[in-house]
Amino acid sequence: AEPEIKEALRLLAGSRVVLLHATTHYEGSERKAGPEFEQMGMGARMFVDWLDGTDAAARPWEEAAKFNPLAGFLLAQWRAQREQALALASKGAADMTRHDLAEPWDPAYDHIRKELIAALARDSRDPGWQEALLRRSSDMFRLQMTKKDVDFIRRLGLRLDLVHAVGDKLLNWASAKMLFELLGISAPDHAPAPGTVLRDRTGRFSARIVDGDHYFPLKKPGELAGILDK
């Protein structure tokens, strides 16, 4: 591991880590989550592979464009097409988030929702934001967490507390359940009632079920503070 990662792990050793809406990927996990999730993973990886391939093919044009107007014209066309492809590929994720933020929150916190909508409207038009979103998604689907990784976490002496909201529309129960079981936490097929705490056999890894959605930390900061203080 890189020196920065080694130092971060050293500082984490023996501590308590709270993970909100936690998920991960391991070999075959998208098949377990269902056909839609599997297609999403395949699409994310294929798009970024295509993006990397076209970027590599266009590099000679960038040099040639300094001397050749035709190469410059072709390069400009390619960049425009690249931006169109990014906008189209990221639209689904942006629309899903926008839909998730459509319903008003408690008046005390609704200004946060409005700020998120405004930020999404601004950022979702930015090619840099679109590309970062797609590359992050692709990286997630390429990650292969294994039992060895879980064993390593145990050797660090970490206490893991995972928090999952029953109404989370951006992270379904099937995906959350996969991580719980990878960590040795037995989980039912359907999300249990809020207030339920599932634990592994050692008691060091737990999954706490709360009443809320993907924005639970923002909508219910008091309840989150209570969890963090445990």
Short mmCIF file of C-alpha atoms in Angstrom, two decimals:
data_model
loop_
_atom_site.label_atom_id
_atom_site.label_comp_id
_atom_site.label_asym_id
_atom_site.label_seq_id
_atom_site.Cartn_x
_atom_site.Cartn_y
_atom_site.Cartn_z
CA ALA A 1 0.00 0.00 0.00
CA GLU A 2 1.04 3.62 -0.51
CA PRO A 3 2.57 5.42 2.52
CA GLU A 4 -0.51 7.63 2.96
CA ILE A 5 -2.79 4.57 3.04
CA LYS A 6 -0.54 2.78 5.53
CA GLU A 7 -0.57 5.81 7.81
CA ALA A 8 -4.37 6.14 7.57
CA LEU A 9 -4.79 2.47 8.47
CA ARG A 10 -2.39 2.85 11.39
CA LEU A 11 -4.48 5.73 12.75
CA LEU A 12 -7.70 3.73 12.32
CA ALA A 13 -6.43 0.63 14.12
CA GLY A 14 -8.51 -0.17 17.19
CA SER A 15 -11.02 2.61 16.57
CA ARG A 16 -14.76 2.75 15.92
CA VAL A 17 -15.88 3.53 12.37
CA VAL A 18 -19.48 4.48 11.53
CA LEU A 19 -20.49 3.92 7.89
CA LEU A 20 -23.67 5.59 6.61
CA HIS A 21 -25.46 3.89 3.68
CA ALA A 22 -22.45 1.62 3.26
CA THR A 23 -22.02 -0.64 0.25
CA THR A 24 -19.24 -2.38 -1.63
CA HIS A 25 -18.68 -4.67 -4.57
CA TYR A 26 -17.37 -8.19 -4.80
CA GLU A 27 -17.23 -10.69 -7.62
CA GLY A 28 -20.74 -11.55 -8.76
CA SER A 29 -22.51 -9.09 -6.46
CA GLU A 30 -24.35 -7.33 -9.29
CA ARG A 31 -25.83 -10.65 -10.43
CA LYS A 32 -27.08 -11.22 -6.91
CA ALA A 33 -28.71 -7.77 -6.86
CA GLY A 34 -30.64 -8.47 -10.07
CA PRO A 35 -30.54 -7.96 -13.86
CA GLU A 36 -30.95 -4.17 -13.69
CA PHE A 37 -27.97 -3.81 -11.37
CA GLU A 38 -25.92 -6.18 -13.51
CA GLN A 39 -26.66 -4.15 -16.66
CA MET A 40 -25.77 -0.95 -14.82
CA GLY A 41 -22.39 -2.35 -13.83
CA MET A 42 -21.63 -3.62 -17.30
CA GLY A 43 -22.66 -0.30 -18.84
CA ALA A 44 -20.52 1.75 -16.45
CA ARG A 45 -17.41 -0.30 -17.13
CA MET A 46 -17.93 -0.38 -20.90
CA PHE A 47 -18.51 3.38 -21.12
CA VAL A 48 -15.34 4.27 -19.21
CA ASP A 49 -13.34 1.75 -21.25
CA TRP A 50 -14.71 3.40 -24.42
CA LEU A 51 -13.86 6.83 -23.02
CA ASP A 52 -10.27 5.81 -22.25
CA GLY A 53 -9.89 4.26 -25.70
CA THR A 54 -11.17 7.31 -27.57
CA ASP A 55 -9.05 9.63 -25.41
CA ALA A 56 -5.95 7.62 -26.34
CA ALA A 57 -6.88 7.70 -30.03
CA ALA A 58 -7.39 11.48 -29.93
CA ARG A 59 -4.02 12.34 -28.36
CA PRO A 60 -2.19 12.47 -31.73
CA TRP A 61 -4.84 14.94 -32.97
CA GLU A 62 -3.99 17.32 -30.15
CA GLU A 63 -0.40 17.58 -31.38
CA ALA A 64 -1.38 17.70 -35.03
CA ALA A 65 -3.94 20.44 -34.34
CA LYS A 66 -1.11 22.83 -33.54
CA PHE A 67 -0.06 22.77 -37.20
CA ASN A 68 -3.02 21.40 -39.16
CA PRO A 69 -6.38 23.26 -39.22
CA LEU A 70 -8.19 20.11 -40.37
CA ALA A 71 -6.88 18.17 -37.37
CA GLY A 72 -8.01 21.04 -35.16
CA PHE A 73 -11.51 20.88 -36.68
CA LEU A 74 -11.72 17.11 -36.14
CA LEU A 75 -10.48 17.50 -32.58
CA ALA A 76 -13.15 20.11 -31.82
CA GLN A 77 -15.84 17.83 -33.25
CA TRP A 78 -14.62 14.91 -31.18
CA ARG A 79 -14.61 17.00 -27.99
CA ALA A 80 -18.20 18.08 -28.66
CA GLN A 81 -19.25 14.46 -29.23
CA ARG A 82 -17.41 13.42 -26.06
CA GLU A 83 -19.34 15.97 -24.01
CA GLN A 84 -22.63 14.82 -25.51
CA ALA A 85 -21.80 11.22 -24.62
CA LEU A 86 -20.95 12.22 -21.03
CA ALA A 87 -24.22 14.14 -20.68
CA LEU A 88 -26.27 11.22 -21.98
CA ALA A 89 -24.49 8.57 -19.89
CA SER A 90 -24.81 10.55 -16.64
CA LYS A 91 -28.41 11.66 -17.17
CA GLY A 92 -29.98 8.62 -15.52
CA ALA A 93 -28.10 9.10 -12.25
CA ALA A 94 -28.85 12.82 -12.19
CA ASP A 95 -32.55 12.20 -12.89
CA MET A 96 -32.74 9.57 -10.15
CA THR A 97 -31.24 11.98 -7.61
CA ARG A 98 -33.50 14.80 -8.77
CA HIS A 99 -36.55 12.55 -8.36
CA ASP A 100 -35.38 11.51 -4.90
CA LEU A 101 -35.18 15.18 -3.87
CA ALA A 102 -38.59 16.16 -5.27
CA GLU A 103 -40.57 15.62 -2.07
CA PRO A 104 -40.33 18.45 0.51
CA TRP A 105 -38.53 17.77 3.81
CA ASP A 106 -39.30 18.96 7.30
CA PRO A 107 -39.45 22.79 7.13
CA ALA A 108 -36.48 23.02 9.49
CA TYR A 109 -34.26 21.26 6.96
CA ASP A 110 -35.97 21.88 3.62
CA HIS A 111 -33.47 24.63 2.77
CA ILE A 112 -30.82 21.89 2.55
CA ARG A 113 -32.91 19.99 0.00
CA LYS A 114 -33.32 23.14 -2.08
CA GLU A 115 -29.57 23.78 -1.96
CA LEU A 116 -28.93 20.20 -3.12
CA ILE A 117 -31.36 20.62 -6.03
CA ALA A 118 -29.68 23.88 -7.05
CA ALA A 119 -26.23 22.29 -6.85
CA LEU A 120 -27.41 19.31 -8.89
CA ALA A 121 -28.91 21.58 -11.57
CA ARG A 122 -25.60 23.43 -11.81
CA ASP A 123 -23.18 20.52 -11.54
CA SER A 124 -25.08 18.01 -13.70
CA ARG A 125 -24.43 20.25 -16.73
CA ASP A 126 -20.67 20.28 -16.07
CA PRO A 127 -18.74 17.70 -18.18
CA GLY A 128 -16.15 17.41 -15.39
CA TRP A 129 -18.84 16.49 -12.85
CA GLN A 130 -20.43 14.06 -15.30
CA GLU A 131 -17.12 12.32 -15.98
CA ALA A 132 -16.24 12.13 -12.27
CA LEU A 133 -19.62 10.54 -11.55
CA LEU A 134 -19.22 7.94 -14.30
CA ARG A 135 -15.63 7.08 -13.39
CA ARG A 136 -16.57 6.71 -9.72
CA SER A 137 -19.39 4.36 -10.70
CA SER A 138 -17.08 2.35 -12.94
CA ASP A 139 -14.44 2.08 -10.20
CA MET A 140 -17.07 0.84 -7.75
CA PHE A 141 -18.14 -1.94 -10.10
CA ARG A 142 -14.50 -2.96 -10.64
CA LEU A 143 -13.78 -3.23 -6.92
CA GLN A 144 -13.44 -6.80 -5.69
CA MET A 145 -13.70 -6.92 -1.92
CA THR A 146 -12.97 -10.38 -0.56
CA LYS A 147 -13.02 -12.28 2.72
CA LYS A 148 -9.30 -11.50 2.99
CA ASP A 149 -10.18 -7.81 3.17
CA VAL A 150 -12.67 -8.54 5.94
CA ASP A 151 -10.04 -10.54 7.82
CA PHE A 152 -7.66 -7.58 7.46
CA ILE A 153 -10.28 -5.23 8.94
CA ARG A 154 -10.67 -7.62 11.86
CA ARG A 155 -6.90 -7.72 12.42
CA LEU A 156 -6.92 -3.91 12.65
CA GLY A 157 -9.25 -4.31 15.61
CA LEU A 158 -11.87 -2.02 14.10
CA ARG A 159 -15.39 -1.75 15.45
CA LEU A 160 -17.68 -1.22 12.46
CA ASP A 161 -21.14 0.29 12.93
CA LEU A 162 -23.13 0.40 9.68
CA VAL A 163 -26.28 2.51 9.40
CA HIS A 164 -28.95 1.71 6.80
CA ALA A 165 -32.20 3.64 6.29
CA VAL A 166 -35.23 1.51 5.39
CA GLY A 167 -36.54 4.09 2.90
CA ASP A 168 -33.27 4.52 0.99
CA LYS A 169 -34.18 4.67 -2.72
CA LEU A 170 -30.59 5.08 -3.92
CA LEU A 171 -29.22 2.07 -2.02
CA ASN A 172 -31.64 -0.83 -1.88
CA TRP A 173 -31.76 -3.48 0.83
CA ALA A 174 -30.36 -6.18 -1.46
CA SER A 175 -27.14 -4.20 -1.95
CA ALA A 176 -26.82 -3.34 1.75
CA LYS A 177 -27.47 -6.97 2.72
CA MET A 178 -24.53 -8.12 0.58
CA LEU A 179 -22.07 -6.03 2.58
CA PHE A 180 -23.57 -7.13 5.89
CA GLU A 181 -23.18 -10.79 4.96
CA LEU A 182 -19.66 -10.26 3.62
CA LEU A 183 -18.82 -8.90 7.08
CA GLY A 184 -20.39 -11.93 8.73
CA ILE A 185 -23.61 -10.18 9.77
CA SER A 186 -26.62 -12.43 9.14
CA ALA A 187 -29.41 -10.38 7.50
CA PRO A 188 -33.00 -11.26 6.53
CA ASP A 189 -34.29 -11.11 2.96
CA HIS A 190 -36.29 -7.98 3.72
CA ALA A 191 -35.28 -4.91 5.72
CA PRO A 192 -36.26 -5.32 9.38
CA ALA A 193 -38.05 -2.66 11.40
CA PRO A 194 -36.24 0.55 12.33
CA GLY A 195 -34.42 0.17 15.62
CA THR A 196 -33.19 -3.32 14.75
CA VAL A 197 -29.47 -3.91 15.26
CA LEU A 198 -27.87 -6.90 13.54
CA ARG A 199 -24.45 -8.11 14.73
CA ASP A 200 -21.76 -10.54 13.69
CA ARG A 201 -20.74 -13.37 16.03
CA THR A 202 -17.98 -11.24 17.64
CA GLY A 203 -20.21 -8.22 18.27
CA ARG A 204 -17.62 -5.90 16.73
CA PHE A 205 -19.50 -5.45 13.43
CA SER A 206 -23.10 -4.23 13.53
CA ALA A 207 -25.80 -3.00 11.14
CA ARG A 208 -28.26 -0.51 12.60
CA ILE A 209 -31.60 -0.03 10.79
CA VAL A 210 -33.08 3.47 11.02
CA ASP A 211 -36.31 5.11 9.89
CA GLY A 212 -35.38 7.41 7.00
CA ASP A 213 -34.00 7.53 3.50
CA HIS A 214 -30.70 8.31 1.76
CA TYR A 215 -30.70 11.77 3.34
CA PHE A 216 -31.16 10.50 6.89
CA PRO A 217 -28.03 12.32 8.21
CA LEU A 218 -29.38 15.66 6.92
CA LYS A 219 -33.03 15.13 7.84
CA LYS A 220 -32.44 13.69 11.31
CA PRO A 221 -29.15 15.10 12.63
CA GLY A 222 -30.27 14.61 16.22
CA GLU A 223 -30.80 10.89 15.75
CA LEU A 224 -27.47 10.61 13.94
CA ALA A 225 -25.75 12.39 16.83
CA GLY A 226 -27.25 9.85 19.22
CA ILE A 227 -25.83 6.99 17.13
CA LEU A 228 -22.41 8.60 16.95
CA ASP A 229 -22.36 9.12 20.72
CA LYS A 230 -23.00 5.44 21.52
#
